[in-house]
Amino acid sequence: MPGLRTFALTVAVRGGARMEDETRSGWSHLLEHLVFKGAGDMGAREIVERIEAEGGSINAATGYERTSFEIRALHGSLPLAMQIVSDLVFRPTLDPAEIVREKDVVAQEIAEAFDTPDDHVFEMAQTRAYAGQALGRPILGTIDSLKAADRSAVADWRARLYSPDRMVVAVSGAVEENELLALAERWFGPEAATPLDPLAPAVFVGGEARLTRKIEQANLVFQLPSMSALDPRLPALRLFTEILGGGMASRLFQSAREDRGLAYAIDAYQEAYEDAGLLGVYAGAAADRAVELAEVSAAELLDLAEKGPTDAELSRAKAVLNASLWMADESPASRAGRNAAQALIFGAPVSSEDSAARILAQSADDLRAVGRSMIEAGRSATAVLGPKAAAPAGQAFTTRLTASAASR
């Protein structure tokens, strides 16, 4: 990216919580923590000191299908950044004492997620959506599933998960291609590949989850099965999601918040995995109005699916997604992360011009077809966390959808 003095490095691995069996649940996230406790010739403190001494920053994240390591730094620091990430993924120390300590840290993280209602309710919904599957288990794992993670077992899992044939090295910003290729070959080329068991197909199961807690507000999540990352209908789904609950002009915000005052926070989102996906609605509401909010959410979803968007809605959603695409294109970190993910999913990055063209080409009929396909699947996953009065909200959402599907 000409004119920049900084770069963003992302090393993304096609490996995460979805690759775990039940006995290893949470191990990918634990491993991501552990590599920062020592790698190569560096201790935990030296890893961050070396990066920060150059004015840079380092971070990492574990998802269901990918783990990523990210460094932002000034031009000239790429050799150091590549060496450090290589040490993290291929040569972590995995000190047994650090493993014990980090298990305690993750246990606190698990407890914190449980104590945060607007975090835990998503975990509840995910568990119902993909019940009995790796996608339905929390990325953090459980205290019980982490007990067996000793040094030998974690080292074996690292070798299987962080395999170079499932890695992409992406750099954006102030970078020279020849230098990057030489560094990638030096620090990531010689490592041997390790096979990983093939993924079992994901199946959206659906169901209802309730948890009564004495808190002030009810937290609600409603989910439907939708499109995978490889589905050509995904651009239509993104526009559908934006119109339904993507911003202050969205249907849910205007109907539930502005017109009725049912919720302070309400939005729609979508998750696209390699072979599955979901559309979700999240809202926080007073317990005694949760059922009404659920019914309004279902009604707005049904109306958009059955009638499609207005011309003004479709035009506005296209403008929002198009603008967000080009804004992200001007960020080295966003571009590196996006290109790495696309290379893992599609085999190569997708140009912003192609992405924009696909978004702008969608019609109202395309969005209507996407909406109908989700409703006709006849499955939903709901989660309600909060006072007892809110408990029927999940069933209210499902009943409204089921009644509509049955009447068609």
JSON list of N, CA, C and O in Angstrom, two decimals, residues 127-159:
[
{"chain": "A", "resi": 127, "resn": "THR", "atom": "N", "xyz": [-24.84, -23.32, 21.35]},
{"chain": "A", "resi": 127, "resn": "THR", "atom": "CA", "xyz": [-24.95, -24.70, 21.81]},
{"chain": "A", "resi": 127, "resn": "THR", "atom": "C", "xyz": [-26.21, -25.36, 21.29]},
{"chain": "A", "resi": 127, "resn": "THR", "atom": "O", "xyz": [-26.23, -26.55, 20.95]},
{"chain": "A", "resi": 128, "resn": "ARG", "atom": "N", "xyz": [-27.31, -24.60, 21.21]},
{"chain": "A", "resi": 128, "resn": "ARG", "atom": "CA", "xyz": [-28.55, -25.15, 20.67]},
{"chain": "A", "resi": 128, "resn": "ARG", "atom": "C", "xyz": [-28.49, -25.27, 19.15]},
{"chain": "A", "resi": 128, "resn": "ARG", "atom": "O", "xyz": [-29.00, -26.22, 18.56]},
{"chain": "A", "resi": 129, "resn": "ALA", "atom": "N", "xyz": [-27.90, -24.29, 18.49]},
{"chain": "A", "resi": 129, "resn": "ALA", "atom": "CA", "xyz": [-27.85, -24.31, 17.03]},
{"chain": "A", "resi": 129, "resn": "ALA", "atom": "C", "xyz": [-27.11, -25.55, 16.52]},
{"chain": "A", "resi": 129, "resn": "ALA", "atom": "O", "xyz": [-27.55, -26.20, 15.55]},
{"chain": "A", "resi": 130, "resn": "TYR", "atom": "N", "xyz": [-25.98, -25.86, 17.14]},
{"chain": "A", "resi": 130, "resn": "TYR", "atom": "CA", "xyz": [-25.15, -26.98, 16.68]},
{"chain": "A", "resi": 130, "resn": "TYR", "atom": "C", "xyz": [-24.95, -28.00, 17.81]},
{"chain": "A", "resi": 130, "resn": "TYR", "atom": "O", "xyz": [-23.83, -28.39, 18.13]},
{"chain": "A", "resi": 131, "resn": "ALA", "atom": "N", "xyz": [-26.04, -28.41, 18.37]},
{"chain": "A", "resi": 131, "resn": "ALA", "atom": "CA", "xyz": [-26.00, -29.34, 19.52]},
{"chain": "A", "resi": 131, "resn": "ALA", "atom": "C", "xyz": [-25.26, -30.62, 19.16]},
{"chain": "A", "resi": 131, "resn": "ALA", "atom": "O", "xyz": [-25.44, -31.19, 18.08]},
{"chain": "A", "resi": 132, "resn": "GLY", "atom": "N", "xyz": [-24.37, -31.05, 20.09]},
{"chain": "A", "resi": 132, "resn": "GLY", "atom": "CA", "xyz": [-23.65, -32.30, 19.91]},
{"chain": "A", "resi": 132, "resn": "GLY", "atom": "C", "xyz": [-22.51, -32.24, 18.92]},
{"chain": "A", "resi": 132, "resn": "GLY", "atom": "O", "xyz": [-21.95, -33.27, 18.55]},
{"chain": "A", "resi": 133, "resn": "GLN", "atom": "N", "xyz": [-22.12, -31.04, 18.47]},
{"chain": "A", "resi": 133, "resn": "GLN", "atom": "CA", "xyz": [-21.05, -30.87, 17.49]},
{"chain": "A", "resi": 133, "resn": "GLN", "atom": "C", "xyz": [-20.00, -29.90, 18.03]},
{"chain": "A", "resi": 133, "resn": "GLN", "atom": "O", "xyz": [-20.27, -29.13, 18.94]},
{"chain": "A", "resi": 134, "resn": "ALA", "atom": "N", "xyz": [-18.84, -29.92, 17.39]},
{"chain": "A", "resi": 134, "resn": "ALA", "atom": "CA", "xyz": [-17.78, -29.02, 17.83]},
{"chain": "A", "resi": 134, "resn": "ALA", "atom": "C", "xyz": [-18.21, -27.56, 17.71]},
{"chain": "A", "resi": 134, "resn": "ALA", "atom": "O", "xyz": [-17.85, -26.72, 18.55]},
{"chain": "A", "resi": 135, "resn": "LEU", "atom": "N", "xyz": [-18.99, -27.21, 16.68]},
{"chain": "A", "resi": 135, "resn": "LEU", "atom": "CA", "xyz": [-19.48, -25.84, 16.53]},
{"chain": "A", "resi": 135, "resn": "LEU", "atom": "C", "xyz": [-20.43, -25.44, 17.65]},
{"chain": "A", "resi": 135, "resn": "LEU", "atom": "O", "xyz": [-20.68, -24.26, 17.85]},
{"chain": "A", "resi": 136, "resn": "GLY", "atom": "N", "xyz": [-20.96, -26.41, 18.36]},
{"chain": "A", "resi": 136, "resn": "GLY", "atom": "CA", "xyz": [-21.87, -26.13, 19.45]},
{"chain": "A", "resi": 136, "resn": "GLY", "atom": "C", "xyz": [-21.20, -26.09, 20.81]},
{"chain": "A", "resi": 136, "resn": "GLY", "atom": "O", "xyz": [-21.88, -25.88, 21.82]},
{"chain": "A", "resi": 137, "resn": "ARG", "atom": "N", "xyz": [-19.89, -26.29, 20.83]},
{"chain": "A", "resi": 137, "resn": "ARG", "atom": "CA", "xyz": [-19.17, -26.22, 22.11]},
{"chain": "A", "resi": 137, "resn": "ARG", "atom": "C", "xyz": [-18.47, -24.88, 22.23]},
{"chain": "A", "resi": 137, "resn": "ARG", "atom": "O", "xyz": [-18.04, -24.30, 21.22]},
{"chain": "A", "resi": 138, "resn": "PRO", "atom": "N", "xyz": [-18.32, -24.35, 23.45]},
{"chain": "A", "resi": 138, "resn": "PRO", "atom": "CA", "xyz": [-17.67, -23.04, 23.60]},
{"chain": "A", "resi": 138, "resn": "PRO", "atom": "C", "xyz": [-16.20, -23.09, 23.19]},
{"chain": "A", "resi": 138, "resn": "PRO", "atom": "O", "xyz": [-15.50, -24.07, 23.45]},
{"chain": "A", "resi": 139, "resn": "ILE", "atom": "N", "xyz": [-15.74, -22.02, 22.55]},
{"chain": "A", "resi": 139, "resn": "ILE", "atom": "CA", "xyz": [-14.34, -21.93, 22.13]},
{"chain": "A", "resi": 139, "resn": "ILE", "atom": "C", "xyz": [-13.41, -22.04, 23.33]},
{"chain": "A", "resi": 139, "resn": "ILE", "atom": "O", "xyz": [-12.31, -22.61, 23.23]},
{"chain": "A", "resi": 140, "resn": "LEU", "atom": "N", "xyz": [-13.85, -21.53, 24.48]},
{"chain": "A", "resi": 140, "resn": "LEU", "atom": "CA", "xyz": [-13.01, -21.58, 25.69]},
{"chain": "A", "resi": 140, "resn": "LEU", "atom": "C", "xyz": [-12.92, -22.98, 26.28]},
{"chain": "A", "resi": 140, "resn": "LEU", "atom": "O", "xyz": [-12.03, -23.25, 27.10]},
{"chain": "A", "resi": 141, "resn": "GLY", "atom": "N", "xyz": [-13.81, -23.88, 25.88]},
{"chain": "A", "resi": 141, "resn": "GLY", "atom": "CA", "xyz": [-13.84, -25.20, 26.49]},
{"chain": "A", "resi": 141, "resn": "GLY", "atom": "C", "xyz": [-14.48, -25.16, 27.86]},
{"chain": "A", "resi": 141, "resn": "GLY", "atom": "O", "xyz": [-15.18, -24.20, 28.22]},
{"chain": "A", "resi": 142, "resn": "THR", "atom": "N", "xyz": [-14.23, -26.20, 28.65]},
{"chain": "A", "resi": 142, "resn": "THR", "atom": "CA", "xyz": [-14.72, -26.26, 30.02]},
{"chain": "A", "resi": 142, "resn": "THR", "atom": "C", "xyz": [-13.56, -26.58, 30.94]},
{"chain": "A", "resi": 142, "resn": "THR", "atom": "O", "xyz": [-12.50, -27.05, 30.49]},
{"chain": "A", "resi": 143, "resn": "ILE", "atom": "N", "xyz": [-13.76, -26.35, 32.21]},
{"chain": "A", "resi": 143, "resn": "ILE", "atom": "CA", "xyz": [-12.70, -26.67, 33.17]},
{"chain": "A", "resi": 143, "resn": "ILE", "atom": "C", "xyz": [-12.37, -28.15, 33.12]},
{"chain": "A", "resi": 143, "resn": "ILE", "atom": "O", "xyz": [-11.19, -28.55, 33.17]},
{"chain": "A", "resi": 144, "resn": "ASP", "atom": "N", "xyz": [-13.37, -29.00, 32.96]},
{"chain": "A", "resi": 144, "resn": "ASP", "atom": "CA", "xyz": [-13.14, -30.44, 32.89]},
{"chain": "A", "resi": 144, "resn": "ASP", "atom": "C", "xyz": [-12.36, -30.83, 31.64]},
{"chain": "A", "resi": 144, "resn": "ASP", "atom": "O", "xyz": [-11.45, -31.67, 31.69]},
{"chain": "A", "resi": 145, "resn": "SER", "atom": "N", "xyz": [-12.70, -30.24, 30.49]},
{"chain": "A", "resi": 145, "resn": "SER", "atom": "CA", "xyz": [-12.04, -30.63, 29.25]},
{"chain": "A", "resi": 145, "resn": "SER", "atom": "C", "xyz": [-10.59, -30.17, 29.20]},
{"chain": "A", "resi": 145, "resn": "SER", "atom": "O", "xyz": [-9.77, -30.73, 28.47]},
{"chain": "A", "resi": 146, "resn": "LEU", "atom": "N", "xyz": [-10.24, -29.15, 29.99]},
{"chain": "A", "resi": 146, "resn": "LEU", "atom": "CA", "xyz": [-8.86, -28.65, 30.01]},
{"chain": "A", "resi": 146, "resn": "LEU", "atom": "C", "xyz": [-7.96, -29.44, 30.95]},
{"chain": "A", "resi": 146, "resn": "LEU", "atom": "O", "xyz": [-6.74, -29.31, 30.89]},
{"chain": "A", "resi": 147, "resn": "LYS", "atom": "N", "xyz": [-8.55, -30.24, 31.82]},
{"chain": "A", "resi": 147, "resn": "LYS", "atom": "CA", "xyz": [-7.74, -30.95, 32.83]},
{"chain": "A", "resi": 147, "resn": "LYS", "atom": "C", "xyz": [-6.69, -31.85, 32.21]},
{"chain": "A", "resi": 147, "resn": "LYS", "atom": "O", "xyz": [-5.57, -31.96, 32.72]},
{"chain": "A", "resi": 148, "resn": "ALA", "atom": "N", "xyz": [-7.01, -32.53, 31.12]},
{"chain": "A", "resi": 148, "resn": "ALA", "atom": "CA", "xyz": [-6.07, -33.50, 30.53]},
{"chain": "A", "resi": 148, "resn": "ALA", "atom": "C", "xyz": [-4.99, -32.85, 29.67]},
{"chain": "A", "resi": 148, "resn": "ALA", "atom": "O", "xyz": [-4.13, -33.54, 29.13]},
{"chain": "A", "resi": 149, "resn": "ALA", "atom": "N", "xyz": [-5.00, -31.53, 29.56]},
{"chain": "A", "resi": 149, "resn": "ALA", "atom": "CA", "xyz": [-4.04, -30.84, 28.68]},
{"chain": "A", "resi": 149, "resn": "ALA", "atom": "C", "xyz": [-2.70, -30.69, 29.39]},
{"chain": "A", "resi": 149, "resn": "ALA", "atom": "O", "xyz": [-2.38, -29.64, 29.94]},
{"chain": "A", "resi": 150, "resn": "ASP", "atom": "N", "xyz": [-1.87, -31.76, 29.35]},
{"chain": "A", "resi": 150, "resn": "ASP", "atom": "CA", "xyz": [-0.52, -31.65, 29.89]},
{"chain": "A", "resi": 150, "resn": "ASP", "atom": "C", "xyz": [0.44, -31.33, 28.74]},
{"chain": "A", "resi": 150, "resn": "ASP", "atom": "O", "xyz": [0.03, -31.16, 27.60]},
{"chain": "A", "resi": 151, "resn": "ARG", "atom": "N", "xyz": [1.73, -31.23, 29.05]},
{"chain": "A", "resi": 151, "resn": "ARG", "atom": "CA", "xyz": [2.68, -30.77, 28.04]},
{"chain": "A", "resi": 151, "resn": "ARG", "atom": "C", "xyz": [2.71, -31.68, 26.83]},
{"chain": "A", "resi": 151, "resn": "ARG", "atom": "O", "xyz": [2.71, -31.21, 25.68]},
{"chain": "A", "resi": 152, "resn": "SER", "atom": "N", "xyz": [2.76, -32.98, 27.02]},
{"chain": "A", "resi": 152, "resn": "SER", "atom": "CA", "xyz": [2.85, -33.90, 25.90]},
{"chain": "A", "resi": 152, "resn": "SER", "atom": "C", "xyz": [1.61, -33.80, 25.01]},
{"chain": "A", "resi": 152, "resn": "SER", "atom": "O", "xyz": [1.72, -33.75, 23.78]},
{"chain": "A", "resi": 153, "resn": "ALA", "atom": "N", "xyz": [0.44, -33.74, 25.64]},
{"chain": "A", "resi": 153, "resn": "ALA", "atom": "CA", "xyz": [-0.81, -33.69, 24.86]},
{"chain": "A", "resi": 153, "resn": "ALA", "atom": "C", "xyz": [-0.93, -32.37, 24.11]},
{"chain": "A", "resi": 153, "resn": "ALA", "atom": "O", "xyz": [-1.36, -32.35, 22.94]},
{"chain": "A", "resi": 154, "resn": "VAL", "atom": "N", "xyz": [-0.55, -31.27, 24.75]},
{"chain": "A", "resi": 154, "resn": "VAL", "atom": "CA", "xyz": [-0.64, -29.96, 24.10]},
{"chain": "A", "resi": 154, "resn": "VAL", "atom": "C", "xyz": [0.38, -29.86, 22.96]},
{"chain": "A", "resi": 154, "resn": "VAL", "atom": "O", "xyz": [0.08, -29.29, 21.90]},
{"chain": "A", "resi": 155, "resn": "ALA", "atom": "N", "xyz": [1.58, -30.41, 23.17]},
{"chain": "A", "resi": 155, "resn": "ALA", "atom": "CA", "xyz": [2.59, -30.39, 22.11]},
{"chain": "A", "resi": 155, "resn": "ALA", "atom": "C", "xyz": [2.11, -31.17, 20.88]},
{"chain": "A", "resi": 155, "resn": "ALA", "atom": "O", "xyz": [2.32, -30.75, 19.74]},
{"chain": "A", "resi": 156, "resn": "ASP", "atom": "N", "xyz": [1.47, -32.29, 21.12]},
{"chain": "A", "resi": 156, "resn": "ASP", "atom": "CA", "xyz": [0.92, -33.08, 20.01]},
{"chain": "A", "resi": 156, "resn": "ASP", "atom": "C", "xyz": [-0.18, -32.30, 19.29]},
{"chain": "A", "resi": 156, "resn": "ASP", "atom": "O", "xyz": [-0.24, -32.31, 18.06]},
{"chain": "A", "resi": 157, "resn": "TRP", "atom": "N", "xyz": [-1.03, -31.62, 20.07]},
{"chain": "A", "resi": 157, "resn": "TRP", "atom": "CA", "xyz": [-2.11, -30.85, 19.46]},
{"chain": "A", "resi": 157, "resn": "TRP", "atom": "C", "xyz": [-1.55, -29.66, 18.66]},
{"chain": "A", "resi": 157, "resn": "TRP", "atom": "O", "xyz": [-2.05, -29.35, 17.59]},
{"chain": "A", "resi": 158, "resn": "ARG", "atom": "N", "xyz": [-0.51, -29.04, 19.16]},
{"chain": "A", "resi": 158, "resn": "ARG", "atom": "CA", "xyz": [0.13, -27.93, 18.43]},
{"chain": "A", "resi": 158, "resn": "ARG", "atom": "C", "xyz": [0.64, -28.42, 17.08]},
{"chain": "A", "resi": 158, "resn": "ARG", "atom": "O", "xyz": [0.43, -27.77, 16.05]},
{"chain": "A", "resi": 159, "resn": "ALA", "atom": "N", "xyz": [1.32, -29.56, 17.07]},
{"chain": "A", "resi": 159, "resn": "ALA", "atom": "CA", "xyz": [1.89, -30.09, 15.83]},
{"chain": "A", "resi": 159, "resn": "ALA", "atom": "C", "xyz": [0.79, -30.40, 14.82]},
{"chain": "A", "resi": 159, "resn": "ALA", "atom": "O", "xyz": [0.96, -30.20, 13.61]}
]
